[in-house]
mmCIF file of C-alpha atoms in Angstrom:
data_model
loop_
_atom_site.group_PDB
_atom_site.id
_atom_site.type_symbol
_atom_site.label_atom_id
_atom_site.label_comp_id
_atom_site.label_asym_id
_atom_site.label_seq_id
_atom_site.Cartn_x
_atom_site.Cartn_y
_atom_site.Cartn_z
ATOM 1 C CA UNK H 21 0.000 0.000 0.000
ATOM 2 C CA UNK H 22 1.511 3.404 -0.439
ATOM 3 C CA UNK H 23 2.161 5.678 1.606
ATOM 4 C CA UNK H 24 0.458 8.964 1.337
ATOM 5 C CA UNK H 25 -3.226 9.149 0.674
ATOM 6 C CA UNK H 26 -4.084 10.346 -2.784
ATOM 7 C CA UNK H 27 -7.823 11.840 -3.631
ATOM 8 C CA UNK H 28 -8.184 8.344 -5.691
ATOM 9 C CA UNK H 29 -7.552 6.282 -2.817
ATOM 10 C CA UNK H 30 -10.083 4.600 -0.808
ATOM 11 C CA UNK H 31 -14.170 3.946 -0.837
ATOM 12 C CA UNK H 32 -15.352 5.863 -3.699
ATOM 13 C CA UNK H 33 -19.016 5.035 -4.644
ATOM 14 C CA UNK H 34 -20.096 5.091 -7.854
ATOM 15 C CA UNK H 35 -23.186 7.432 -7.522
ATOM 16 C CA UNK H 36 -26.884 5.965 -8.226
ATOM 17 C CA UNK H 37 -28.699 8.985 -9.564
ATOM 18 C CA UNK H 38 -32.143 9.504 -8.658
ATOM 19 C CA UNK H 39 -35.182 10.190 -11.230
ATOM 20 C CA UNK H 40 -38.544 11.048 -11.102
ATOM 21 C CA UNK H 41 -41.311 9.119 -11.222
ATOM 22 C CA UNK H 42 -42.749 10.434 -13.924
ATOM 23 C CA UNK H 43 -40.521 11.669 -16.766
ATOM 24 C CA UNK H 44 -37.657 10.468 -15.729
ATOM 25 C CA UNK H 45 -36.345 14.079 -14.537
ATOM 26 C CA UNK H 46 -33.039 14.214 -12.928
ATOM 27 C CA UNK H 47 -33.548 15.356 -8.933
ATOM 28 C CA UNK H 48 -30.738 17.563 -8.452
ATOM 29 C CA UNK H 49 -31.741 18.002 -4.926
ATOM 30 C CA UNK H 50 -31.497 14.435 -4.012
ATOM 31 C CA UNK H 51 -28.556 13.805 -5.986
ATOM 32 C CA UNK H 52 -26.502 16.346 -4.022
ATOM 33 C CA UNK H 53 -28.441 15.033 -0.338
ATOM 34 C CA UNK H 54 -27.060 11.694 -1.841
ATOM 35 C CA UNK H 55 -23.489 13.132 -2.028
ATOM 36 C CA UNK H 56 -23.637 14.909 1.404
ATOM 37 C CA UNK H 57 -25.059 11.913 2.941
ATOM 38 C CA UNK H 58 -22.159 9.658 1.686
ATOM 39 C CA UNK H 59 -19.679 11.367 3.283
ATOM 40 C CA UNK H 60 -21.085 11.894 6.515
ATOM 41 C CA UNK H 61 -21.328 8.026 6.541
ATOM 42 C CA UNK H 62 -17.384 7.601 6.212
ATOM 43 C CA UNK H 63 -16.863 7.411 2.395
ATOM 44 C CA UNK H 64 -14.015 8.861 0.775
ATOM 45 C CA UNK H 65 -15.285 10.171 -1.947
ATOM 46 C CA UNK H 66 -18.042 9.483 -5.183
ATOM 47 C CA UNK H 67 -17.270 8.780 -8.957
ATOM 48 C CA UNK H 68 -20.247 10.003 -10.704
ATOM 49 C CA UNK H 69 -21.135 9.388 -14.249
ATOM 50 C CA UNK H 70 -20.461 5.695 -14.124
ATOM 51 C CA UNK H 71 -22.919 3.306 -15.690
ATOM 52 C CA UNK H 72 -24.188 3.035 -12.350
ATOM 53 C CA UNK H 73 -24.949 6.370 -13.141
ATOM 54 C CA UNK H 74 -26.954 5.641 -15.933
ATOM 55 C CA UNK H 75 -24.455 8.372 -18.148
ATOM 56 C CA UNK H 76 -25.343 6.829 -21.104
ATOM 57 C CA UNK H 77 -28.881 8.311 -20.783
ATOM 58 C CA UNK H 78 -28.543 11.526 -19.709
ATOM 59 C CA UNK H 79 -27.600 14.464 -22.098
ATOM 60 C CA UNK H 80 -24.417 16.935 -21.958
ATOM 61 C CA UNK H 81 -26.257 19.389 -20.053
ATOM 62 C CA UNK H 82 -27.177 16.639 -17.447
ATOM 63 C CA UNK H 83 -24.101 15.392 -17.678
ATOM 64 C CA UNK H 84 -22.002 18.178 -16.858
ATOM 65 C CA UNK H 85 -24.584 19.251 -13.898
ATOM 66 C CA UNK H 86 -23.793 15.708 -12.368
ATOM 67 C CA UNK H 87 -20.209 16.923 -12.059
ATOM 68 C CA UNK H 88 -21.183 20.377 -10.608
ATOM 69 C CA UNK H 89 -23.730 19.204 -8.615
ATOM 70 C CA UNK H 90 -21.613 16.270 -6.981
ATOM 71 C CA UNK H 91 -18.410 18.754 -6.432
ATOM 72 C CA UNK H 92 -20.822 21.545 -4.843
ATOM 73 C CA UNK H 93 -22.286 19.035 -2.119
ATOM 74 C CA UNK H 94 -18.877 17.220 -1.566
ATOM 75 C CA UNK H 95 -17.458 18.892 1.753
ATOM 76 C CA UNK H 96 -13.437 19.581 2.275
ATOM 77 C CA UNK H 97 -11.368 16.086 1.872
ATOM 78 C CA UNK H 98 -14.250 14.366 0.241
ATOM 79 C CA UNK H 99 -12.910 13.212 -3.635
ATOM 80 C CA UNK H 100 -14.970 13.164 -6.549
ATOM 81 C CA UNK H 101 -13.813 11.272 -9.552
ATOM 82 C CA UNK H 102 -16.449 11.488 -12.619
ATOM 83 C CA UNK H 103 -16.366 9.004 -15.099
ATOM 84 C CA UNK H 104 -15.714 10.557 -18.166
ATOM 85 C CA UNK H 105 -16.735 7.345 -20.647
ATOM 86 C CA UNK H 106 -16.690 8.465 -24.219
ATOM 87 C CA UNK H 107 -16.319 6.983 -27.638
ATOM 88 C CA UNK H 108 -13.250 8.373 -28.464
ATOM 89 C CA UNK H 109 -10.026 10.437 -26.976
ATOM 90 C CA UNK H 110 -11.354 13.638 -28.471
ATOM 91 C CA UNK H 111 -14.838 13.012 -26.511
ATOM 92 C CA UNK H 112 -13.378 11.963 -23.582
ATOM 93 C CA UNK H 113 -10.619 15.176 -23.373
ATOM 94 C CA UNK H 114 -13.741 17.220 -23.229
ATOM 95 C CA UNK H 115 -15.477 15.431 -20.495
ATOM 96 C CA UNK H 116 -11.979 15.622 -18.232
ATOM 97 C CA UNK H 117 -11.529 19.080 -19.361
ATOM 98 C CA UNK H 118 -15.085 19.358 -17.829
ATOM 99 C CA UNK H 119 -14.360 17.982 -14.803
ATOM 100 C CA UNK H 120 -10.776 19.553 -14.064
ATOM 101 C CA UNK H 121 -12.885 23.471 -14.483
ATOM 102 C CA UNK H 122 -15.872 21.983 -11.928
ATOM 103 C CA UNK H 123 -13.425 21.181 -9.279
ATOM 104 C CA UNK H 124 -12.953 17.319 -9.874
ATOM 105 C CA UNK H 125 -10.045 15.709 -7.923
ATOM 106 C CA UNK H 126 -9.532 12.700 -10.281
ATOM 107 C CA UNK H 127 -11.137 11.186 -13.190
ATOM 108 C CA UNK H 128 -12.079 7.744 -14.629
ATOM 109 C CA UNK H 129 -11.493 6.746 -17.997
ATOM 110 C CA UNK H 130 -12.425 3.945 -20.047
ATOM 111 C CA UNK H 131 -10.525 3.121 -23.196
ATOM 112 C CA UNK H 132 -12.151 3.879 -25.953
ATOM 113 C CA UNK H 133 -16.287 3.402 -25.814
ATOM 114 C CA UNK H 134 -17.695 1.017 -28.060
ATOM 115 C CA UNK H 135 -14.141 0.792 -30.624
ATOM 116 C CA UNK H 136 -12.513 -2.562 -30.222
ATOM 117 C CA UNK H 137 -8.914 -0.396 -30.160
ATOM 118 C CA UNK H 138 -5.772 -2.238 -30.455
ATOM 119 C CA UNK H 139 -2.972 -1.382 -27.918
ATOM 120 C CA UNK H 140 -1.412 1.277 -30.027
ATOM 121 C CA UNK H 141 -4.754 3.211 -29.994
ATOM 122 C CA UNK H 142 -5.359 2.716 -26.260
ATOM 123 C CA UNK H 143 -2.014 4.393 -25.458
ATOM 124 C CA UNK H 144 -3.371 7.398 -27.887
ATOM 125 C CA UNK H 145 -5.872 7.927 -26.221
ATOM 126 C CA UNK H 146 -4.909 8.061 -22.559
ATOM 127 C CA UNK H 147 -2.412 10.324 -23.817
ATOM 128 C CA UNK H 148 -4.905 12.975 -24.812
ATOM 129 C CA UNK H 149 -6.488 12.416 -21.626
ATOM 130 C CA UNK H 150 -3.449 13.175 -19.841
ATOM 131 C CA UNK H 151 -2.586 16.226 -21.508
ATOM 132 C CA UNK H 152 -5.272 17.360 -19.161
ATOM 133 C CA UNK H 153 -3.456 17.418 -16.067
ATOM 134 C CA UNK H 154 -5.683 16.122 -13.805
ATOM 135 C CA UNK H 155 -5.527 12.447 -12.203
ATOM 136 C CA UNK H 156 -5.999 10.001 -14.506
ATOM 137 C CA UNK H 157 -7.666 6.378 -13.303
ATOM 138 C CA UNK H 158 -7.707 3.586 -15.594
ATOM 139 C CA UNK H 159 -10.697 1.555 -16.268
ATOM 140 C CA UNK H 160 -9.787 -1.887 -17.540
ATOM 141 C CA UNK H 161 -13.923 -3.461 -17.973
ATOM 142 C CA UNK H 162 -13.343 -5.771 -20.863
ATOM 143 C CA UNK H 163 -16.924 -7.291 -20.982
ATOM 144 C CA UNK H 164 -18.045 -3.655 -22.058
ATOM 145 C CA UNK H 165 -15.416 -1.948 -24.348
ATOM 146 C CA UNK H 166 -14.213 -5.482 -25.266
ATOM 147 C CA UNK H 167 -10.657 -3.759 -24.803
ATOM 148 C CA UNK H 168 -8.605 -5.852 -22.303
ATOM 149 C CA UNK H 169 -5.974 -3.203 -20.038
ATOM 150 C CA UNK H 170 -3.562 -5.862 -19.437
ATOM 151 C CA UNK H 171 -0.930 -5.650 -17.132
ATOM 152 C CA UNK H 172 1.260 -5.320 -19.912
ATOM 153 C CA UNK H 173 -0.183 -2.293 -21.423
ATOM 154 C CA UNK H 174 -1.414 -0.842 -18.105
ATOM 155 C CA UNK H 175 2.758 -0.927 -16.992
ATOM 156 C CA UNK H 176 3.185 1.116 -20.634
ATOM 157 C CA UNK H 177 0.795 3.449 -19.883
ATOM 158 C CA UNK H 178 2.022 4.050 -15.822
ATOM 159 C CA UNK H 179 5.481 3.579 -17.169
ATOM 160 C CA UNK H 180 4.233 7.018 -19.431
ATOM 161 C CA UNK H 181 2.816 8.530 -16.844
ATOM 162 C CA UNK H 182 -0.506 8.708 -18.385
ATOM 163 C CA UNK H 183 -2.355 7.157 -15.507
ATOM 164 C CA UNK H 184 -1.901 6.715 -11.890
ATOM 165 C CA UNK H 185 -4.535 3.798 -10.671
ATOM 166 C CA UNK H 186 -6.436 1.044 -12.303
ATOM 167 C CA UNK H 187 -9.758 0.086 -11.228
ATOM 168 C CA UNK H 188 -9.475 -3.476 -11.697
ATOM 169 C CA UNK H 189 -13.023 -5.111 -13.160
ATOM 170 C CA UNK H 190 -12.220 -8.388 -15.306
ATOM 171 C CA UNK H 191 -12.665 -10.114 -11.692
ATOM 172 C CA UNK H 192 -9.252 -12.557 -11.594
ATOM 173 C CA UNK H 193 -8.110 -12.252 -8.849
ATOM 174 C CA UNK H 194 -4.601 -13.589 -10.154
ATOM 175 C CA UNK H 195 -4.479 -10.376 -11.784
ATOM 176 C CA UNK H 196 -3.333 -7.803 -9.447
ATOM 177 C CA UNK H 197 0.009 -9.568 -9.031
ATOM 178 C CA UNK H 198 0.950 -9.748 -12.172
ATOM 179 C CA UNK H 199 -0.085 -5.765 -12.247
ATOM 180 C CA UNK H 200 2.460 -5.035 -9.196
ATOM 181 C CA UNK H 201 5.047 -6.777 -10.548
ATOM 182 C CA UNK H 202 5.023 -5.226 -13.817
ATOM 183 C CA UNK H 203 4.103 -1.528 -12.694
ATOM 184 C CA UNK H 204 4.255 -1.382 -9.229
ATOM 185 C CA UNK H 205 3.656 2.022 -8.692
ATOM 186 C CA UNK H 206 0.396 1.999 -10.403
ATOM 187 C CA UNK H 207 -2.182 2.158 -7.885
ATOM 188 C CA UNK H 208 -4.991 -1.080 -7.690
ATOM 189 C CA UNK H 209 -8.587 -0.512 -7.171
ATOM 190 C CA UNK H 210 -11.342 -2.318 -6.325
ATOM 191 C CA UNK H 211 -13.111 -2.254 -9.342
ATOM 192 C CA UNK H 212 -15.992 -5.118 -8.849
ATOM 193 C CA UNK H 213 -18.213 -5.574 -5.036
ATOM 194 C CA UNK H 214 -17.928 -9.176 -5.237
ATOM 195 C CA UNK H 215 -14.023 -9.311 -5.174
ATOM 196 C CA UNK H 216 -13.223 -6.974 -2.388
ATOM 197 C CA UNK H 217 -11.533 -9.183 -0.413
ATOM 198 C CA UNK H 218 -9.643 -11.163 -2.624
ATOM 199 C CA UNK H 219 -8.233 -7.494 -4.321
ATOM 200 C CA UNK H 220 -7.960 -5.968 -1.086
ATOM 201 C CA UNK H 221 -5.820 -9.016 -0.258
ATOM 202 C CA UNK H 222 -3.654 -8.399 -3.059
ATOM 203 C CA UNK H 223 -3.346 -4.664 -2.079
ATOM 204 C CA UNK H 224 -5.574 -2.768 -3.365
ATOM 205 C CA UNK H 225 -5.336 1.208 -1.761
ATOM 206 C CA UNK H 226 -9.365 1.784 -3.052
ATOM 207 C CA UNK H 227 -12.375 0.790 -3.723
ATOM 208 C CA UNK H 228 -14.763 1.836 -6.875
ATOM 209 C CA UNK H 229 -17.844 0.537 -5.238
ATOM 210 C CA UNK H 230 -21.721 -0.076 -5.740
ATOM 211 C CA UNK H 231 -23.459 -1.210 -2.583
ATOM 212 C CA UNK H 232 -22.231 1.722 -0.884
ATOM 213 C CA UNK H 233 -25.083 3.316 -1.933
ATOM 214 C CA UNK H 234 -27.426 1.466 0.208
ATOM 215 C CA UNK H 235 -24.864 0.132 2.792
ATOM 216 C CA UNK H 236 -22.112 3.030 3.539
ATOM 217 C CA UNK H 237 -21.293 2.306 6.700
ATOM 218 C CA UNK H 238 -20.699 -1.546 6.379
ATOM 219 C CA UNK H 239 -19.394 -1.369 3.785
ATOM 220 C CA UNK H 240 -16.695 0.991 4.701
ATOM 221 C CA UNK H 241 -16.163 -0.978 7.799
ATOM 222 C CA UNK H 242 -15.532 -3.824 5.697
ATOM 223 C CA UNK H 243 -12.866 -2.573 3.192
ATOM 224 C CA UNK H 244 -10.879 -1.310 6.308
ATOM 225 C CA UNK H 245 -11.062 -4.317 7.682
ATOM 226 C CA UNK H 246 -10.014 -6.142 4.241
ATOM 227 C CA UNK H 247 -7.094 -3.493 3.561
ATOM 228 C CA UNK H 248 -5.532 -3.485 7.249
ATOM 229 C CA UNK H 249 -2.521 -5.163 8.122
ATOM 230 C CA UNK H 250 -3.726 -6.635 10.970
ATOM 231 C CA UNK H 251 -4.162 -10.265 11.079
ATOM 232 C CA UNK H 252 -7.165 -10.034 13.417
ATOM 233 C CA UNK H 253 -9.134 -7.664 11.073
ATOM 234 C CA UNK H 254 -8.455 -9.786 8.018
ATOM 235 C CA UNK H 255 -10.156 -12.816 10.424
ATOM 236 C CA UNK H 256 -13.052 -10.136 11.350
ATOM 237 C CA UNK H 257 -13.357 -9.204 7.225
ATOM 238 C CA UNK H 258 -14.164 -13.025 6.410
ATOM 239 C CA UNK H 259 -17.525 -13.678 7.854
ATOM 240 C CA UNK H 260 -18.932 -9.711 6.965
ATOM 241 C CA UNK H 261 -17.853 -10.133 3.524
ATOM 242 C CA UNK H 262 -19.459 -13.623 3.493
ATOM 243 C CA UNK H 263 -23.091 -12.402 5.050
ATOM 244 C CA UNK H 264 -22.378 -9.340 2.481
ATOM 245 C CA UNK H 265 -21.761 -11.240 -0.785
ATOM 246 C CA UNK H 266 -25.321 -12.291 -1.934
ATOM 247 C CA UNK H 267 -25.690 -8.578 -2.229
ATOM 248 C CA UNK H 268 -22.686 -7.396 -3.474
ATOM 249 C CA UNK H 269 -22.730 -10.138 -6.289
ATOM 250 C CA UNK H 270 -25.567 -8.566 -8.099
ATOM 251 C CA UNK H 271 -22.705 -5.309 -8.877
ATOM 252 C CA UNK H 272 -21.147 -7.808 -11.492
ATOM 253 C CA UNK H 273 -24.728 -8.895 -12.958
ATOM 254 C CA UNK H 274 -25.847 -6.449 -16.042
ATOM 255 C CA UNK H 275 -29.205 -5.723 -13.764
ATOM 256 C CA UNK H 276 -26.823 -4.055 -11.340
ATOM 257 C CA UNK H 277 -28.325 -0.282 -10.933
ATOM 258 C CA UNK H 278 -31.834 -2.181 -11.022
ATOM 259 C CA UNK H 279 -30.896 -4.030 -7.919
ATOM 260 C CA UNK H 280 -28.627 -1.330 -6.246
ATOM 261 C CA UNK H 281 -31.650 1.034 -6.626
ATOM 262 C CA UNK H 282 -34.031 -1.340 -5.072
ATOM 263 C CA UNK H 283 -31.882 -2.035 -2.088
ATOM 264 C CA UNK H 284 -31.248 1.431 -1.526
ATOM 265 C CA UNK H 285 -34.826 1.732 -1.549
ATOM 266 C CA UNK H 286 -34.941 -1.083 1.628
ATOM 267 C CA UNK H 287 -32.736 0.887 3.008
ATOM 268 C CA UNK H 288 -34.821 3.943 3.378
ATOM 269 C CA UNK H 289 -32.602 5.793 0.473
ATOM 270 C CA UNK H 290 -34.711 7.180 -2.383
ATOM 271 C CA UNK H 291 -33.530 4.519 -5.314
ATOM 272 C CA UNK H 292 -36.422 5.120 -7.656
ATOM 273 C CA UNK H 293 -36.579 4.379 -11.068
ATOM 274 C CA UNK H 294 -34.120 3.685 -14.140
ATOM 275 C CA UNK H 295 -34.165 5.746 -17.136
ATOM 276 C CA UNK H 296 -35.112 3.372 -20.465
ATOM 277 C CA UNK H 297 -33.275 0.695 -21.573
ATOM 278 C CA UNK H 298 -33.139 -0.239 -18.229
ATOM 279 C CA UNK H 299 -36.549 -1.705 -17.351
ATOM 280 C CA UNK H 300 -37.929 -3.025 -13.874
ATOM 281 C CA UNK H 301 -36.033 -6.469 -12.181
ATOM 282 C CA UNK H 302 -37.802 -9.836 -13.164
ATOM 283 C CA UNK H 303 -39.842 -10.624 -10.117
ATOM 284 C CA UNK H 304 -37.889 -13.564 -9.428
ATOM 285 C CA UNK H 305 -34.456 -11.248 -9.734
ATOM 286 C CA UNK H 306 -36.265 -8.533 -7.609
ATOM 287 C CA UNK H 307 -37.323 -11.130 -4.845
ATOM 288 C CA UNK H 308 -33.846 -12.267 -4.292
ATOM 289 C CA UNK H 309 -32.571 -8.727 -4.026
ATOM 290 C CA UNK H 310 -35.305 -7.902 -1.437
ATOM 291 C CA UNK H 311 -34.423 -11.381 0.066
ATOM 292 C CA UNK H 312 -30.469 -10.473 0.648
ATOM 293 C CA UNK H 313 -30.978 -6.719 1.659
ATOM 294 C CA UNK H 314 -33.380 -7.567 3.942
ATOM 295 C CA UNK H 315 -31.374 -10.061 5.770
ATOM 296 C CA UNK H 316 -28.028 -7.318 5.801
ATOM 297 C CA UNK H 317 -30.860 -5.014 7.183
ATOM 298 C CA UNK H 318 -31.803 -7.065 9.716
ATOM 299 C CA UNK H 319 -28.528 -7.931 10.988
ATOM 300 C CA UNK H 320 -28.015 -4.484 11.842
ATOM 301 C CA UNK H 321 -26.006 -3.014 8.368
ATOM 302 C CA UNK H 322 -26.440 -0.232 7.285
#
């Protein structure tokens, strides 16, 4: 683990955004509560304008508000890191430009949105991102971009300079090692719910994370526990992530921000609705959601 505490390091929740009912208007004032509310709970700091986020639905207006309106509630200390997704490197430059002028600490970038890029292009492009100046975080999520940050081409890109974390998705957990031995001053994050402790393990210094939404306080008392170096908090991590993980599987499942929402809901957090495509959880999928949050709930998480 390093040393000093950079604004990327961490539980950084990827921010649900709340809709109305009808219309599927953004509520600004609940978004920002949201933000406020997350750090008094312990969190270090929100990424907004993740797919969690539902970013892909919302226009540029939106878009940049989410940024404004998440930097405006965050108090002193408290990071946020937009994601700043886009198709290409000249797309994506504008979003971090964006972010840098509303006050962002950090910002996480996909390669390349929807382009199958070959290594010579990903390197491009996280070198217009850098040109920036502000914190760069990789996001290596192969399922969606179908571009793979190995840990060869994330140890060119650190090696460049052009990025100073990874938030680590693909979910093998034989991974980070090979990442610390080939760029170990690149920074690991937690990049999926369901892996905390095995990445944590490995030494992970943050964590990118979903069920913080409903469940900041355990949840932050569970990746301390998971990072520390004490041998008696690893042993107290083991059964807390085990009664946590039929929730925090569903952030790997593509009906994730259906089944974050709902539990945030249990929770007594306004969750609400999804903007189109996403639609409602299967009954059966919603039942099982209900099912685990209730059971965290009534256990005494929160």
């Amino acid at each position: 683990m390093t040393a000093a505490k950079q604004p990327w390091h961490g539980v950084h929740v990827a921010t649900a955004l709340p809709f109305s009912d009808e219309g599927y208007a953004v509520d600004w004032d609940g978004f920002a509560e949201h933000v406020s509310w997350l750090a008094a709970q312990g969190c270090d700091g929100v990424c907004p304008n993740g797919s969690l986020g539902e970013y892909q639905s919302l226009s540029d207006e939106e878009r940049s508000r989410v940024v404004e309106t998440a930097v405006a509630a965050a108090p002193d200390g408290f990071g946020v890191m937009p994601g700043v997704a886009a198709y290409g490197a000249l797309q994506a430059r504008r979003w971090i430009e964006q972010a840098a002028e509303a006050g962002a600490s950090s910002v996480l970038l996909l390669p390349p949105n929807s382009y199958r890029a070959d290594d010579r292009t990903v390197v491009a492009h996280y070198r217009e991102a850098a040109k920036v100046g502000i914190p760069v975080v990789a996001y290596n999520n192969p399922y969606d971009t179908r571009v793979d940050l190995t840990p060869e081409l994330l140890a060119e890109l650190h090696g460049e300079g052009l990025v100073v974390a990874v938030k680590e998705f693909t979910g093998d957990v034989r991974r980070p090692y090979r990442i610390h031995e080939l760029a170990p001053g690149l920074d690991l994050l937690i990049g999926a719910d369901d892996v905390l402790l095995e990445v944590a393990l490995a030494g992970a210094v943050g964590w990118i994370a979903g069920y913080p939404n409903a469940l900041p306080r355990t949840s932050v008392e569970l990746y301390r526990l998971a990072t520390s170096d004490d041998p008696a908090d690893i042993a107290a991590a083991v059964p807390l992530y085990r009664a946590l993980h039929p929730l925090l599987r569903w952030d790997s499942k593509p009906e994730f921000v259906q089944a974050i929402k709902l539990s945030m809901e249990l929770a007594g957090r306004k969750g609400g609705v999804c903007r189109p495509p996403r639609s409602p959880l299967p009954p059966e999928s919603a039942a099982a959601v209900r099912a685990a949050t209730e059971a965290a709930l009534a256990a005494g998480h929160r």
